[in-house]
PDB file of N, CA and C and ligand atoms in Angstrom:
ATOM      1  N   MET A   1      67.924  73.377  46.384  1.00  0.00           N
ATOM      2  CA  MET A   1      66.517  73.087  46.657  1.00  0.00           C
ATOM      3  C   MET A   1      66.309  71.573  46.752  1.00  0.00           C
ATOM      4  N   ASP A   2      65.462  71.188  47.714  1.00  0.00           N
ATOM      5  CA  ASP A   2      65.162  69.764  47.851  1.00  0.00           C
ATOM      6  C   ASP A   2      63.973  69.415  46.966  1.00  0.00           C
ATOM      7  N   CYS A   3      64.036  68.228  46.424  1.00  0.00           N
ATOM      8  CA  CYS A   3      62.960  67.761  45.554  1.00  0.00           C
ATOM      9  C   CYS A   3      61.656  67.672  46.354  1.00  0.00           C
ATOM     10  N   PRO A   4      60.580  68.282  45.863  1.00  0.00           N
ATOM     11  CA  PRO A   4      59.317  68.233  46.595  1.00  0.00           C
ATOM     12  C   PRO A   4      58.671  66.845  46.550  1.00  0.00           C
ATOM     13  N   PHE A   5      59.188  65.951  45.723  1.00  0.00           N
ATOM     14  CA  PHE A   5      58.591  64.618  45.591  1.00  0.00           C
ATOM     15  C   PHE A   5      59.315  63.590  46.445  1.00  0.00           C
ATOM     16  N   CYS A   6      60.673  63.613  46.400  1.00  0.00           N
ATOM     17  CA  CYS A   6      61.426  62.620  47.165  1.00  0.00           C
ATOM     18  C   CYS A   6      62.284  63.247  48.262  1.00  0.00           C
ATOM     19  N   GLY A   7      62.437  64.546  48.262  1.00  0.00           N
ATOM     20  CA  GLY A   7      63.165  65.223  49.324  1.00  0.00           C
ATOM     21  C   GLY A   7      64.663  65.288  49.132  1.00  0.00           C
ATOM     22  N   LYS A   8      65.177  64.697  48.046  1.00  0.00           N
ATOM     23  CA  LYS A   8      66.620  64.747  47.797  1.00  0.00           C
ATOM     24  C   LYS A   8      67.026  66.093  47.212  1.00  0.00           C
ATOM     25  N   GLU A   9      68.331  66.375  47.356  1.00  0.00           N
ATOM     26  CA  GLU A   9      68.881  67.596  46.790  1.00  0.00           C
ATOM     27  C   GLU A   9      68.723  67.578  45.268  1.00  0.00           C
ATOM     28  N   MET A  10      68.280  68.700  44.708  1.00  0.00           N
ATOM     29  CA  MET A  10      68.075  68.760  43.257  1.00  0.00           C
ATOM     30  C   MET A  10      69.263  69.404  42.572  1.00  0.00           C
ATOM     31  N   LYS A  11      69.427  69.095  41.306  1.00  0.00           N
ATOM     32  CA  LYS A  11      70.492  69.730  40.510  1.00  0.00           C
ATOM     33  C   LYS A  11      69.997  71.085  40.041  1.00  0.00           C
ATOM     34  N   GLU A  12      70.937  72.039  40.027  1.00  0.00           N
ATOM     35  CA  GLU A  12      70.576  73.395  39.654  1.00  0.00           C
ATOM     36  C   GLU A  12      71.013  73.676  38.220  1.00  0.00           C
ATOM     37  N   GLY A  13      70.172  74.345  37.474  1.00  0.00           N
ATOM     38  CA  GLY A  13      70.540  74.674  36.100  1.00  0.00           C
ATOM     39  C   GLY A  13      69.586  75.678  35.495  1.00  0.00           C
ATOM     40  N   THR A  14      69.725  75.888  34.219  1.00  0.00           N
ATOM     41  CA  THR A  14      68.837  76.810  33.521  1.00  0.00           C
ATOM     42  C   THR A  14      68.343  76.157  32.238  1.00  0.00           C
ATOM     43  N   ILE A  15      67.258  76.653  31.719  1.00  0.00           N
ATOM     44  CA  ILE A  15      66.745  76.212  30.421  1.00  0.00           C
ATOM     45  C   ILE A  15      67.005  77.347  29.437  1.00  0.00           C
ATOM     46  N   PRO A  16      67.922  77.151  28.508  1.00  0.00           N
ATOM     47  CA  PRO A  16      68.356  78.279  27.681  1.00  0.00           C
ATOM     48  C   PRO A  16      67.384  78.726  26.597  1.00  0.00           C
ATOM     49  N   SER A  17      66.600  77.834  26.053  1.00  0.00           N
ATOM     50  CA  SER A  17      65.768  78.264  24.930  1.00  0.00           C
ATOM     51  C   SER A  17      64.381  78.677  25.398  1.00  0.00           C
ATOM     52  N   GLY A  18      63.759  79.537  24.628  1.00  0.00           N
ATOM     53  CA  GLY A  18      62.471  80.100  25.006  1.00  0.00           C
ATOM     54  C   GLY A  18      61.360  79.074  25.060  1.00  0.00           C
ATOM     55  N   ALA A  19      60.893  78.755  26.243  1.00  0.00           N
ATOM     56  CA  ALA A  19      59.766  77.850  26.405  1.00  0.00           C
ATOM     57  C   ALA A  19      58.655  78.585  27.140  1.00  0.00           C
ATOM     58  N   LYS A  20      57.438  78.166  26.889  1.00  0.00           N
ATOM     59  CA  LYS A  20      56.294  78.814  27.526  1.00  0.00           C
ATOM     60  C   LYS A  20      55.407  77.777  28.171  1.00  0.00           C
ATOM     61  N   TRP A  21      54.764  78.193  29.217  1.00  0.00           N
ATOM     62  CA  TRP A  21      53.715  77.356  29.770  1.00  0.00           C
ATOM     63  C   TRP A  21      52.397  77.941  29.294  1.00  0.00           C
ATOM     64  N   VAL A  22      51.624  77.105  28.606  1.00  0.00           N
ATOM     65  CA  VAL A  22      50.357  77.579  28.057  1.00  0.00           C
ATOM     66  C   VAL A  22      49.218  76.797  28.689  1.00  0.00           C
ATOM     67  N   GLU A  23      48.324  77.520  29.321  1.00  0.00           N
ATOM     68  CA  GLU A  23      47.192  76.882  29.977  1.00  0.00           C
ATOM     69  C   GLU A  23      46.294  76.216  28.942  1.00  0.00           C
ATOM     70  N   ASP A  24      45.715  75.084  29.297  1.00  0.00           N
ATOM     71  CA  ASP A  24      44.802  74.378  28.396  1.00  0.00           C
ATOM     72  C   ASP A  24      43.709  75.318  27.919  1.00  0.00           C
ATOM     73  N   GLY A  25      43.485  75.339  26.622  1.00  0.00           N
ATOM     74  CA  GLY A  25      42.414  76.150  26.065  1.00  0.00           C
ATOM     75  C   GLY A  25      42.845  77.553  25.679  1.00  0.00           C
ATOM     76  N   LEU A  26      44.064  77.947  26.055  1.00  0.00           N
ATOM     77  CA  LEU A  26      44.536  79.283  25.687  1.00  0.00           C
ATOM     78  C   LEU A  26      45.470  79.195  24.479  1.00  0.00           C
ATOM     79  N   ASP A  27      45.663  80.329  23.827  1.00  0.00           N
ATOM     80  CA  ASP A  27      46.598  80.372  22.708  1.00  0.00           C
ATOM     81  C   ASP A  27      48.025  80.499  23.224  1.00  0.00           C
ATOM     82  N   ALA A  28      48.968  80.135  22.368  1.00  0.00           N
ATOM     83  CA  ALA A  28      50.378  80.128  22.773  1.00  0.00           C
ATOM     84  C   ALA A  28      50.855  81.506  23.219  1.00  0.00           C
ATOM     85  N   TRP A  29      50.359  82.566  22.565  1.00  0.00           N
ATOM     86  CA  TRP A  29      50.845  83.909  22.912  1.00  0.00           C
ATOM     87  C   TRP A  29      50.388  84.342  24.298  1.00  0.00           C
ATOM     88  N   GLU A  30      49.363  83.644  24.826  1.00  0.00           N
ATOM     89  CA  GLU A  30      48.891  83.969  26.172  1.00  0.00           C
ATOM     90  C   GLU A  30      49.690  83.243  27.248  1.00  0.00           C
ATOM     91  N   GLY A  31      50.600  82.376  26.793  1.00  0.00           N
ATOM     92  CA  GLY A  31      51.370  81.582  27.732  1.00  0.00           C
ATOM     93  C   GLY A  31      52.351  82.407  28.548  1.00  0.00           C
ATOM     94  N   ILE A  32      52.863  81.794  29.601  1.00  0.00           N
ATOM     95  CA  ILE A  32      53.835  82.458  30.474  1.00  0.00           C
ATOM     96  C   ILE A  32      55.229  82.020  30.045  1.00  0.00           C
ATOM     97  N   PRO A  33      56.080  82.975  29.646  1.00  0.00           N
ATOM     98  CA  PRO A  33      57.453  82.589  29.285  1.00  0.00           C
ATOM     99  C   PRO A  33      58.201  82.073  30.508  1.00  0.00           C
ATOM    100  N   LEU A  34      58.847  80.933  30.344  1.00  0.00           N
ATOM    101  CA  LEU A  34      59.458  80.273  31.503  1.00  0.00           C
ATOM    102  C   LEU A  34      60.956  80.443  31.599  1.00  0.00           C
ATOM    103  N   THR A  35      61.600  80.673  30.488  1.00  0.00           N
ATOM    104  CA  THR A  35      63.057  80.637  30.524  1.00  0.00           C
ATOM    105  C   THR A  35      63.681  82.012  30.680  1.00  0.00           C
ATOM    106  N   VAL A  36      63.021  83.025  30.168  1.00  0.00           N
ATOM    107  CA  VAL A  36      63.602  84.359  30.252  1.00  0.00           C
ATOM    108  C   VAL A  36      62.551  85.352  30.724  1.00  0.00           C
ATOM    109  N   GLY A  37      62.883  86.084  31.757  1.00  0.00           N
ATOM    110  CA  GLY A  37      62.001  87.138  32.234  1.00  0.00           C
ATOM    111  C   GLY A  37      62.334  88.432  31.536  1.00  0.00           C
ATOM    112  N   ILE A  38      61.684  89.495  31.964  1.00  0.00           N
ATOM    113  CA  ILE A  38      61.994  90.804  31.399  1.00  0.00           C
ATOM    114  C   ILE A  38      63.425  91.157  31.792  1.00  0.00           C
ATOM    115  N   PHE A  39      64.123  91.891  30.956  1.00  0.00           N
ATOM    116  CA  PHE A  39      65.540  92.247  31.116  1.00  0.00           C
ATOM    117  C   PHE A  39      66.456  91.043  30.966  1.00  0.00           C
ATOM    118  N   GLY A  40      65.921  89.954  30.374  1.00  0.00           N
ATOM    119  CA  GLY A  40      66.764  88.815  30.048  1.00  0.00           C
ATOM    120  C   GLY A  40      67.281  87.997  31.208  1.00  0.00           C
ATOM    121  N   THR A  41      66.598  88.046  32.334  1.00  0.00           N
ATOM    122  CA  THR A  41      67.048  87.242  33.468  1.00  0.00           C
ATOM    123  C   THR A  41      66.587  85.802  33.280  1.00  0.00           C
ATOM    124  N   THR A  42      67.491  84.885  33.461  1.00  0.00           N
ATOM    125  CA  THR A  42      67.164  83.472  33.321  1.00  0.00           C
ATOM    126  C   THR A  42      67.041  82.864  34.709  1.00  0.00           C
ATOM    127  N   PRO A  43      65.858  82.385  35.050  1.00  0.00           N
ATOM    128  CA  PRO A  43      65.705  81.818  36.388  1.00  0.00           C
ATOM    129  C   PRO A  43      66.343  80.437  36.476  1.00  0.00           C
ATOM    130  N   LYS A  44      66.819  80.092  37.664  1.00  0.00           N
ATOM    131  CA  LYS A  44      67.372  78.760  37.909  1.00  0.00           C
ATOM    132  C   LYS A  44      66.220  77.764  37.949  1.00  0.00           C
ATOM    133  N   SER A  45      66.454  76.641  37.359  1.00  0.00           N
ATOM    134  CA  SER A  45      65.480  75.570  37.500  1.00  0.00           C
ATOM    135  C   SER A  45      66.160  74.388  38.190  1.00  0.00           C
ATOM    136  N   PHE A  46      65.372  73.521  38.762  1.00  0.00           N
ATOM    137  CA  PHE A  46      65.900  72.439  39.589  1.00  0.00           C
ATOM    138  C   PHE A  46      65.415  71.098  39.059  1.00  0.00           C
ATOM    139  N   TYR A  47      66.356  70.191  38.938  1.00  0.00           N
ATOM    140  CA  TYR A  47      66.071  68.898  38.325  1.00  0.00           C
ATOM    141  C   TYR A  47      66.379  67.770  39.289  1.00  0.00           C
ATOM    142  N   CYS A  48      65.435  66.870  39.440  1.00  0.00           N
ATOM    143  CA  CYS A  48      65.669  65.680  40.258  1.00  0.00           C
ATOM    144  C   CYS A  48      65.816  64.484  39.329  1.00  0.00           C
ATOM    145  N   PRO A  49      67.046  63.911  39.241  1.00  0.00           N
ATOM    146  CA  PRO A  49      67.247  62.788  38.321  1.00  0.00           C
ATOM    147  C   PRO A  49      66.478  61.533  38.743  1.00  0.00           C
ATOM    148  N   ASP A  50      66.226  61.400  40.061  1.00  0.00           N
ATOM    149  CA  ASP A  50      65.518  60.213  40.536  1.00  0.00           C
ATOM    150  C   ASP A  50      64.043  60.243  40.119  1.00  0.00           C
ATOM    151  N   CYS A  51      63.425  61.414  40.292  1.00  0.00           N
ATOM    152  CA  CYS A  51      62.003  61.535  39.943  1.00  0.00           C
ATOM    153  C   CYS A  51      61.814  61.956  38.491  1.00  0.00           C
ATOM    154  N   ARG A  52      62.918  62.363  37.868  1.00  0.00           N
ATOM    155  CA  ARG A  52      62.867  62.879  36.510  1.00  0.00           C
ATOM    156  C   ARG A  52      61.841  64.011  36.394  1.00  0.00           C
ATOM    157  N   ARG A  53      62.002  64.956  37.310  1.00  0.00           N
ATOM    158  CA  ARG A  53      61.124  66.123  37.292  1.00  0.00           C
ATOM    159  C   ARG A  53      61.938  67.399  37.428  1.00  0.00           C
ATOM    160  N   ILE A  54      61.421  68.450  36.841  1.00  0.00           N
ATOM    161  CA  ILE A  54      62.072  69.751  36.912  1.00  0.00           C
ATOM    162  C   ILE A  54      61.130  70.727  37.608  1.00  0.00           C
ATOM    163  N   VAL A  55      61.687  71.444  38.571  1.00  0.00           N
ATOM    164  CA  VAL A  55      60.919  72.513  39.215  1.00  0.00           C
ATOM    165  C   VAL A  55      61.447  73.827  38.669  1.00  0.00           C
ATOM    166  N   LEU A  56      60.560  74.585  38.077  1.00  0.00           N
ATOM    167  CA  LEU A  56      60.984  75.811  37.402  1.00  0.00           C
ATOM    168  C   LEU A  56      60.221  77.008  37.966  1.00  0.00           C
ATOM    169  N   PRO A  57      60.917  77.903  38.666  1.00  0.00           N
ATOM    170  CA  PRO A  57      60.239  79.097  39.159  1.00  0.00           C
ATOM    171  C   PRO A  57      59.841  79.961  37.961  1.00  0.00           C
ATOM    172  N   VAL A  58      58.638  80.483  37.996  1.00  0.00           N
ATOM    173  CA  VAL A  58      58.171  81.312  36.893  1.00  0.00           C
ATOM    174  C   VAL A  58      58.797  82.696  37.003  1.00  0.00           C
ATOM    175  N   PRO A  59      59.432  83.170  35.931  1.00  0.00           N
ATOM    176  CA  PRO A  59      60.049  84.507  35.980  1.00  0.00           C
ATOM    177  C   PRO A  59      59.000  85.570  36.251  1.00  0.00           C
ATOM    178  N   GLU A  60      59.437  86.640  36.845  1.00  0.00           N
ATOM    179  CA  GLU A  60      58.535  87.735  37.186  1.00  0.00           C
ATOM    180  C   GLU A  60      57.854  88.270  35.931  1.00  0.00           C
ATOM    181  N   LYS A  61      56.539  88.466  36.052  1.00  0.00           N
ATOM    182  CA  LYS A  61      55.773  88.967  34.912  1.00  0.00           C
ATOM    183  C   LYS A  61      56.088  90.432  34.662  1.00  0.00           C
ATOM    184  N   GLU A  62      55.868  90.811  33.427  1.00  0.00           N
ATOM    185  CA  GLU A  62      56.154  92.176  33.018  1.00  0.00           C
ATOM    186  C   GLU A  62      55.430  93.204  33.891  1.00  0.00           C
ATOM    187  N   GLU A  63      54.143  92.945  34.182  1.00  0.00           N
ATOM    188  CA  GLU A  63      53.367  93.916  34.960  1.00  0.00           C
ATOM    189  C   GLU A  63      53.998  94.123  36.329  1.00  0.00           C
ATOM    190  N   GLY A  64      54.407  93.016  36.938  1.00  0.00           N
ATOM    191  CA  GLY A  64      54.983  93.102  38.281  1.00  0.00           C
ATOM    192  C   GLY A  64      56.230  93.966  38.294  1.00  0.00           C
ATOM    193  N   VAL A  65      57.064  93.763  37.305  1.00  0.00           N
ATOM    194  CA  VAL A  65      58.308  94.534  37.218  1.00  0.00           C
ATOM    195  C   VAL A  65      57.988  96.003  36.961  1.00  0.00           C
ATOM    196  N   LEU A  66      57.027  96.237  36.071  1.00  0.00           N
ATOM    197  CA  LEU A  66      56.651  97.618  35.765  1.00  0.00           C
ATOM    198  C   LEU A  66      56.096  98.319  36.996  1.00  0.00           C
ATOM    199  N   ASP A  67      55.264  97.588  37.746  1.00  0.00           N
ATOM    200  CA  ASP A  67      54.705  98.178  38.973  1.00  0.00           C
ATOM    201  C   ASP A  67      55.820  98.546  39.938  1.00  0.00           C
ATOM    202  N   LYS A  68      56.796  97.647  40.054  1.00  0.00           N
ATOM    203  CA  LYS A  68      57.912  97.910  40.956  1.00  0.00           C
ATOM    204  C   LYS A  68      58.694  99.136  40.499  1.00  0.00           C
ATOM    205  N   MET A  69      58.894  99.221  39.175  1.00  0.00           N
ATOM    206  CA  MET A  69      59.623 100.362  38.628  1.00  0.00           C
ATOM    207  C   MET A  69      58.862 101.651  38.893  1.00  0.00           C
ATOM    208  N   LYS A  70      57.548 101.592  38.690  1.00  0.00           N
ATOM    209  CA  LYS A  70      56.711 102.765  38.936  1.00  0.00           C
ATOM    210  C   LYS A  70      56.815 103.174  40.397  1.00  0.00           C
ATOM    211  N   GLN A  71      56.770 102.172  41.267  1.00  0.00           N
ATOM    212  CA  GLN A  71      56.856 102.435  42.702  1.00  0.00           C
ATOM    213  C   GLN A  71      58.191 103.105  43.034  1.00  0.00           C
ATOM    214  N   ARG A  72      59.261 102.557  42.464  1.00  0.00           N
ATOM    215  CA  ARG A  72      60.590 103.121  42.716  1.00  0.00           C
ATOM    216  C   ARG A  72      60.691 104.538  42.184  1.00  0.00           C
ATOM    217  N   LEU A  73      60.111 104.735  40.993  1.00  0.00           N
ATOM    218  CA  LEU A  73      60.128 106.065  40.390  1.00  0.00           C
ATOM    219  C   LEU A  73      59.375 107.045  41.282  1.00  0.00           C
ATOM    220  N   GLY A  74      58.234 106.587  41.793  1.00  0.00           N
ATOM    221  CA  GLY A  74      57.437 107.423  42.684  1.00  0.00           C
ATOM    222  C   GLY A  74      58.231 107.797  43.923  1.00  0.00           C
ATOM    223  N   GLU A  75      58.893 106.798  44.511  1.00  0.00           N
ATOM    224  CA  GLU A  75      59.706 107.050  45.702  1.00  0.00           C
ATOM    225  C   GLU A  75      60.821 108.044  45.389  1.00  0.00           C
ATOM    226  N   ALA A  76      61.450 107.848  44.233  1.00  0.00           N
ATOM    227  CA  ALA A  76      62.565 108.711  43.845  1.00  0.00           C
ATOM    228  C   ALA A  76      62.093 110.149  43.658  1.00  0.00           C
ATOM    229  N   SER A  77      60.942 110.319  42.996  1.00  0.00           N
ATOM    230  CA  SER A  77      60.476 111.683  42.761  1.00  0.00           C
ATOM    231  C   SER A  77      60.004 112.315  44.065  1.00  0.00           C
ATOM    232  N   GLU A  78      59.505 111.490  44.983  1.00  0.00           N
ATOM    233  CA  GLU A  78      59.122 112.009  46.299  1.00  0.00           C
ATOM    234  C   GLU A  78      60.354 112.559  47.023  1.00  0.00           C
ATOM    235  N   LYS A  79      61.421 111.769  46.984  1.00  0.00           N
ATOM    236  CA  LYS A  79      62.673 112.191  47.619  1.00  0.00           C
ATOM    237  C   LYS A  79      63.196 113.461  46.959  1.00  0.00           C
ATOM    238  N   LEU A  80      63.105 113.485  45.636  1.00  0.00           N
ATOM    239  CA  LEU A  80      63.572 114.635  44.871  1.00  0.00           C
ATOM    240  C   LEU A  80      62.770 115.871  45.270  1.00  0.00           C
ATOM    241  N   GLY A  81      61.456 115.698  45.375  1.00  0.00           N
ATOM    242  CA  GLY A  81      60.587 116.812  45.752  1.00  0.00           C
ATOM    243  C   GLY A  81      60.953 117.341  47.130  1.00  0.00           C
ATOM    244  N   ALA A  82      61.178 116.420  48.061  1.00  0.00           N
ATOM    245  CA  ALA A  82      61.540 116.802  49.426  1.00  0.00           C
ATOM    246  C   ALA A  82      62.872 117.544  49.429  1.00  0.00           C
ATOM    247  N   ALA A  83      63.832 117.040  48.644  1.00  0.00           N
ATOM    248  CA  ALA A  83      65.157 117.669  48.567  1.00  0.00           C
ATOM    249  C   ALA A  83      65.032 119.072  47.980  1.00  0.00           C
ATOM    250  N   ARG A  84      64.163 119.212  46.988  1.00  0.00           N
ATOM    251  CA  ARG A  84      63.976 120.508  46.350  1.00  0.00           C
ATOM    252  C   ARG A  84      63.358 121.503  47.327  1.00  0.00           C
ATOM    253  N   GLU A  85      62.360 121.021  48.068  1.00  0.00           N
ATOM    254  CA  GLU A  85      61.720 121.883  49.053  1.00  0.00           C
ATOM    255  C   GLU A  85      62.730 122.369  50.074  1.00  0.00           C
ATOM    256  N   GLN A  86      63.557 121.434  50.527  1.00  0.00           N
ATOM    257  CA  GLN A  86      64.585 121.766  51.513  1.00  0.00           C
ATOM    258  C   GLN A  86      65.537 122.820  50.946  1.00  0.00           C
ATOM    259  N   TRP A  87      65.922 122.591  49.715  1.00  0.00           N
ATOM    260  CA  TRP A  87      66.872 123.481  49.054  1.00  0.00           C
ATOM    261  C   TRP A  87      66.273 124.872  48.896  1.00  0.00           C
ATOM    262  N   GLU A  88      64.998 124.897  48.489  1.00  0.00           N
ATOM    263  CA  GLU A  88      64.326 126.182  48.302  1.00  0.00           C
ATOM    264  C   GLU A  88      64.188 126.931  49.621  1.00  0.00           C
ATOM    265  N   ALA A  89      63.864 126.183  50.672  1.00  0.00           N
ATOM    266  CA  ALA A  89      63.738 126.794  52.000  1.00  0.00           C
ATOM    267  C   ALA A  89      65.081 127.371  52.437  1.00  0.00           C
ATOM    268  N   HIS A  90      66.135 126.583  52.176  1.00  0.00           N
ATOM    269  CA  HIS A  90      67.478 127.003  52.535  1.00  0.00           C
ATOM    270  C   HIS A  90      67.855 128.275  51.782  1.00  0.00           C
ATOM    271  N   ARG A  91      67.511 128.305  50.491  1.00  0.00           N
ATOM    272  CA  ARG A  91      67.834 129.451  49.646  1.00  0.00           C
ATOM    273  C   ARG A  91      67.083 130.701  50.116  1.00  0.00           C
ATOM    274  N   ALA A  92      65.816 130.508  50.453  1.00  0.00           N
ATOM    275  CA  ALA A  92      65.000 131.628  50.922  1.00  0.00           C
ATOM    276  C   ALA A  92      65.583 132.196  52.211  1.00  0.00           C
ATOM    277  N   GLN A  93      66.031 131.291  53.073  1.00  0.00           N
ATOM    278  CA  GLN A  93      66.630 131.697  54.346  1.00  0.00           C
ATOM    279  C   GLN A  93      67.911 132.492  54.095  1.00  0.00           C
ATOM    280  N   GLU A  94      68.732 131.980  53.173  1.00  0.00           N
ATOM    281  CA  GLU A  94      69.990 132.651  52.825  1.00  0.00           C
ATOM    282  C   GLU A  94      69.719 134.053  52.293  1.00  0.00           C
ATOM    283  N   LYS A  95      68.736 134.140  51.411  1.00  0.00           N
ATOM    284  CA  LYS A  95      68.368 135.409  50.799  1.00  0.00           C
ATOM    285  C   LYS A  95      67.957 136.400  51.882  1.00  0.00           C
ATOM    286  N   GLU A  96      67.134 135.889  52.796  1.00  0.00           N
ATOM    287  CA  GLU A  96      66.616 136.723  53.876  1.00  0.00           C
ATOM    288  C   GLU A  96      67.776 137.236  54.737  1.00  0.00           C
ATOM    289  N   GLU A  97      68.725 136.330  55.050  1.00  0.00           N
ATOM    290  CA  GLU A  97      69.872 136.715  55.875  1.00  0.00           C
ATOM    291  C   GLU A  97      70.731 137.760  55.168  1.00  0.00           C
ATOM    292  N   LYS A  98      70.917 137.533  53.872  1.00  0.00           N
ATOM    293  CA  LYS A  98      71.711 138.450  53.070  1.00  0.00           C
ATOM    294  C   LYS A  98      71.057 139.836  53.074  1.00  0.00           C
ATOM    295  N   ARG A  99      69.749 139.850  52.907  1.00  0.00           N
ATOM    296  CA  ARG A  99      68.990 141.093  52.853  1.00  0.00           C
ATOM    297  C   ARG A  99      69.150 141.862  54.168  1.00  0.00           C
ATOM    298  N   LYS A 100      69.030 141.103  55.266  1.00  0.00           N
ATOM    299  CA  LYS A 100      69.166 141.726  56.589  1.00  0.00           C
ATOM    300  C   LYS A 100      70.564 142.307  56.764  1.00  0.00           C
ATOM    301  N   LYS A 101      71.568 141.510  56.346  1.00  0.00           N
ATOM    302  CA  LYS A 101      72.966 141.929  56.470  1.00  0.00           C
ATOM    303  C   LYS A 101      73.196 143.223  55.674  1.00  0.00           C
ATOM    304  N   ASN A 102      72.748 143.160  54.429  1.00  0.00           N
ATOM    305  CA  ASN A 102      72.925 144.321  53.554  1.00  0.00           C
ATOM    306  C   ASN A 102      72.218 145.548  54.107  1.00  0.00           C
ATOM    307  N   PHE A 103      71.068 145.290  54.674  1.00  0.00           N
ATOM    308  CA  PHE A 103      70.286 146.395  55.234  1.00  0.00           C
ATOM    309  C   PHE A 103      71.056 147.074  56.355  1.00  0.00           C
ATOM    310  N   GLY A 104      71.698 146.218  57.185  1.00  0.00           N
ATOM    311  CA  GLY A 104      72.440 146.744  58.335  1.00  0.00           C
ATOM    312  C   GLY A 104      73.689 147.512  57.920  1.00  0.00           C
ATOM    313  N   THR A 105      74.346 147.099  56.847  1.00  0.00           N
ATOM    314  CA  THR A 105      75.618 147.712  56.480  1.00  0.00           C
ATOM    315  C   THR A 105      75.442 148.884  55.516  1.00  0.00           C
ATOM    316  N   LYS A 106      74.258 149.028  55.031  1.00  0.00           N
ATOM    317  CA  LYS A 106      74.037 150.094  54.041  1.00  0.00           C
ATOM    318  C   LYS A 106      74.109 151.479  54.694  1.00  0.00           C
ATOM    319  N   ASP A 107      74.594 152.381  53.937  1.00  0.00           N
ATOM    320  CA  ASP A 107      74.641 153.759  54.384  1.00  0.00           C
ATOM    321  C   ASP A 107      73.219 154.282  54.520  1.00  0.00           C
ATOM    322  N   PRO A 108      72.803 154.683  55.702  1.00  0.00           N
ATOM    323  CA  PRO A 108      71.414 155.113  55.876  1.00  0.00           C
ATOM    324  C   PRO A 108      71.047 156.287  54.977  1.00  0.00           C
ATOM    325  N   TRP A 109      72.016 157.083  54.548  1.00  0.00           N
ATOM    326  CA  TRP A 109      71.718 158.263  53.703  1.00  0.00           C
ATOM    327  C   TRP A 109      71.382 157.860  52.281  1.00  0.00           C
ATOM    328  N   GLU A 110      71.759 156.600  51.974  1.00  0.00           N
ATOM    329  CA  GLU A 110      71.523 156.119  50.624  1.00  0.00           C
ATOM    330  C   GLU A 110      70.036 155.871  50.384  1.00  0.00           C
ATOM    331  N   LEU A 111      69.294 155.616  51.428  1.00  0.00           N
ATOM    332  CA  LEU A 111      67.881 155.233  51.292  1.00  0.00           C
ATOM    333  C   LEU A 111      66.990 156.412  50.916  1.00  0.00           C
TER     334      LEU A 111
HETATM  335 ZN1  LIG B 201      63.009  63.622  43.541  1.00  0.00          ZN
END
């Protein structure tokens, strides 16, 4: 990433310890965790030694990840439902064919 201030290439790294960005006037617990996102992902941060500034992408918020998971779950269950419907239709067809076959081969006197 290029430095947004001077345009030079920035150094890439991570911030290992838990730091938060807390908006003025808010309590610390309302802050946004900067170093570790949900599932322990550590985002890369970028440092410009000339400007002595760090650009740190904010890790994905919990809600966003949960929404994505919900969406994926929804998609998965939709696919599952479709597969089940297909399977049931296939089974019904098989049953019907079997019934017809059996009907044809059965001894008519048996009925
Ligand atoms: Zn710079």
